[in-house]
Amino acid sequence: MSLTTLFDEVTVREMMTAWPTKPELHKLPNDSSVLNVVNAELINGYLDTGTAPAEQLIVIKDGAALHPRAYTTGGYVDPGKIAKWRGRGYTVQLRNLNRWCPAVHAICSAIQDETGYGCYATGFATPAGGQGLYHHWDQNMGLIYQIAGRKTWQIWEPGVDEPHNEQFASNTSPGSGVIDRMKSMHPDFEFDLVPGQILVLPRGWMHNPHARGQTEDSVHVTFVARELTGYWIVGKLVQAALTSTPLRRVIPPASVVDAAAFAGQVAEARDQLTQWLASADVSALAVELLQVARTEPNVDYISHAPRPRPTGPQSAR
């Protein structure tokens, strides 16, 4: 399994050399193995049996999330409560499927090995006529696989340039201000996804997904490709610079709390890092970093539906 699980071979070759920068709609290959392993039965089964990890679920409607106590009993997912909230129009978001569903883990691992991009997956079960998340954008590429029902995706061109991890997230300032401005604009794209279709949604493209007006429940899984950037490489190089003895030396307190002295320490550290980088074996580092890129664990690190604060006596603690 790899990107060819979701796309035809021609599309995969194009993606490997020219990573998409605009939304694209694709059809799942007829012989894709994903049809047999990631389907509505799998997603609904976790909810109907209560076997999904409680800490990985978010139950949300119109942008507002329930407290976990509303759908758990004794700390575990309660299938009866989940069914009740789904009947009331709430979407259930299943985060980090790749960390606890072997079938999804296999797909994400193959994509990561093939591309060097980390991969995690999130499932969504949205009742007919409902909406979970509102307008937002993501910090990485989303490969949205529609499994059952239909879902509408309204999409706007990026309002910020190259959002990256926690920087320029749509649920924090200044991104939240950009959201308010863009919501008044007509979407640049609008897709009604049907089962078997894949929406390629690059990072930064604002979207408003919903099943309003639909008569069937929608189920989809988003495979997120955590793209590598120069910033990622720089971060890894700084970690590797720990082998530099001068950079490991302690700075005396007087050279920290005195502004002028500390500025000199910053300049010295910069020069030491530059010197270390200039003498580093780039080929050897590349081999090491490629191994890291292909194997490091990946989790969903941004939620657009923050957990509500606890209520009752514990909230005052």
mmCIF file of N, CA, C and O in Angstrom, residues 229-242 273 277 289:
data_model
loop_
_atom_site.group_PDB
_atom_site.id
_atom_site.type_symbol
_atom_site.label_atom_id
_atom_site.label_comp_id
_atom_site.label_asym_id
_atom_site.label_seq_id
_atom_site.Cartn_x
_atom_site.Cartn_y
_atom_site.Cartn_z
ATOM 1 N N THR A 229 9.648 20.541 4.917
ATOM 2 C CA THR A 229 10.069 21.863 4.470
ATOM 3 C C THR A 229 11.521 22.077 4.876
ATOM 4 O O THR A 229 12.092 21.290 5.647
ATOM 5 N N GLY A 230 12.092 23.162 4.384
ATOM 6 C CA GLY A 230 13.444 23.509 4.802
ATOM 7 C C GLY A 230 13.522 23.728 6.294
ATOM 8 O O GLY A 230 14.550 23.443 6.932
ATOM 9 N N TYR A 231 12.431 24.208 6.886
ATOM 10 C CA TYR A 231 12.409 24.446 8.324
ATOM 11 C C TYR A 231 12.563 23.134 9.088
ATOM 12 O O TYR A 231 13.223 23.076 10.133
ATOM 13 N N TRP A 232 11.946 22.067 8.558
ATOM 14 C CA TRP A 232 12.086 20.744 9.204
ATOM 15 C C TRP A 232 13.550 20.314 9.183
ATOM 16 O O TRP A 232 14.085 19.833 10.187
ATOM 17 N N ILE A 233 14.214 20.492 8.046
ATOM 18 C CA ILE A 233 15.622 20.113 7.945
ATOM 19 C C ILE A 233 16.466 20.934 8.915
ATOM 20 O O ILE A 233 17.334 20.397 9.615
ATOM 21 N N VAL A 234 16.207 22.234 8.955
ATOM 22 C CA VAL A 234 16.973 23.095 9.860
ATOM 23 C C VAL A 234 16.822 22.630 11.302
ATOM 24 O O VAL A 234 17.798 22.567 12.064
ATOM 25 N N GLY A 235 15.599 22.283 11.698
ATOM 26 C CA GLY A 235 15.385 21.807 13.058
ATOM 27 C C GLY A 235 16.181 20.546 13.356
ATOM 28 O O GLY A 235 16.750 20.410 14.456
ATOM 29 N N LYS A 236 16.216 19.637 12.405
ATOM 30 C CA LYS A 236 16.971 18.400 12.601
ATOM 31 C C LYS A 236 18.473 18.672 12.624
ATOM 32 O O LYS A 236 19.216 18.014 13.372
ATOM 33 N N LEU A 237 18.928 19.619 11.823
ATOM 34 C CA LEU A 237 20.348 19.965 11.827
ATOM 35 C C LEU A 237 20.763 20.563 13.167
ATOM 36 O O LEU A 237 21.846 20.266 13.687
ATOM 37 N N VAL A 238 19.905 21.384 13.729
ATOM 38 C CA VAL A 238 20.209 21.966 15.042
ATOM 39 C C VAL A 238 20.303 20.870 16.102
ATOM 40 O O VAL A 238 21.169 20.903 16.980
ATOM 41 N N GLN A 239 19.418 19.878 16.018
ATOM 42 C CA GLN A 239 19.499 18.756 16.953
ATOM 43 C C GLN A 239 20.812 17.997 16.777
ATOM 44 O O GLN A 239 21.458 17.605 17.753
ATOM 45 N N ALA A 240 21.211 17.805 15.514
ATOM 46 C CA ALA A 240 22.459 17.079 15.244
ATOM 47 C C ALA A 240 23.673 17.857 15.738
ATOM 48 O O ALA A 240 24.716 17.269 16.072
ATOM 49 N N ALA A 241 23.549 19.184 15.827
ATOM 50 C CA ALA A 241 24.664 20.023 16.270
ATOM 51 C C ALA A 241 24.990 19.824 17.748
ATOM 52 O O ALA A 241 25.952 20.403 18.257
ATOM 53 N N LEU A 242 24.211 18.999 18.420
ATOM 54 C CA LEU A 242 24.518 18.675 19.817
ATOM 55 C C LEU A 242 25.888 18.013 19.939
ATOM 56 O O LEU A 242 26.491 18.001 21.017
ATOM 57 N N LEU A 273 27.431 27.560 15.427
ATOM 58 C CA LEU A 273 26.518 26.703 14.652
ATOM 59 C C LEU A 273 26.875 26.769 13.170
ATOM 60 O O LEU A 273 26.909 25.737 12.491
ATOM 61 N N LEU A 277 27.972 23.624 10.898
ATOM 62 C CA LEU A 277 27.237 23.261 9.686
ATOM 63 C C LEU A 277 28.156 23.226 8.473
ATOM 64 O O LEU A 277 28.015 22.366 7.594
ATOM 65 N N LEU A 289 18.668 11.686 8.142
ATOM 66 C CA LEU A 289 17.410 12.422 8.163
ATOM 67 C C LEU A 289 16.340 11.722 7.329
ATOM 68 O O LEU A 289 15.152 11.766 7.672
#
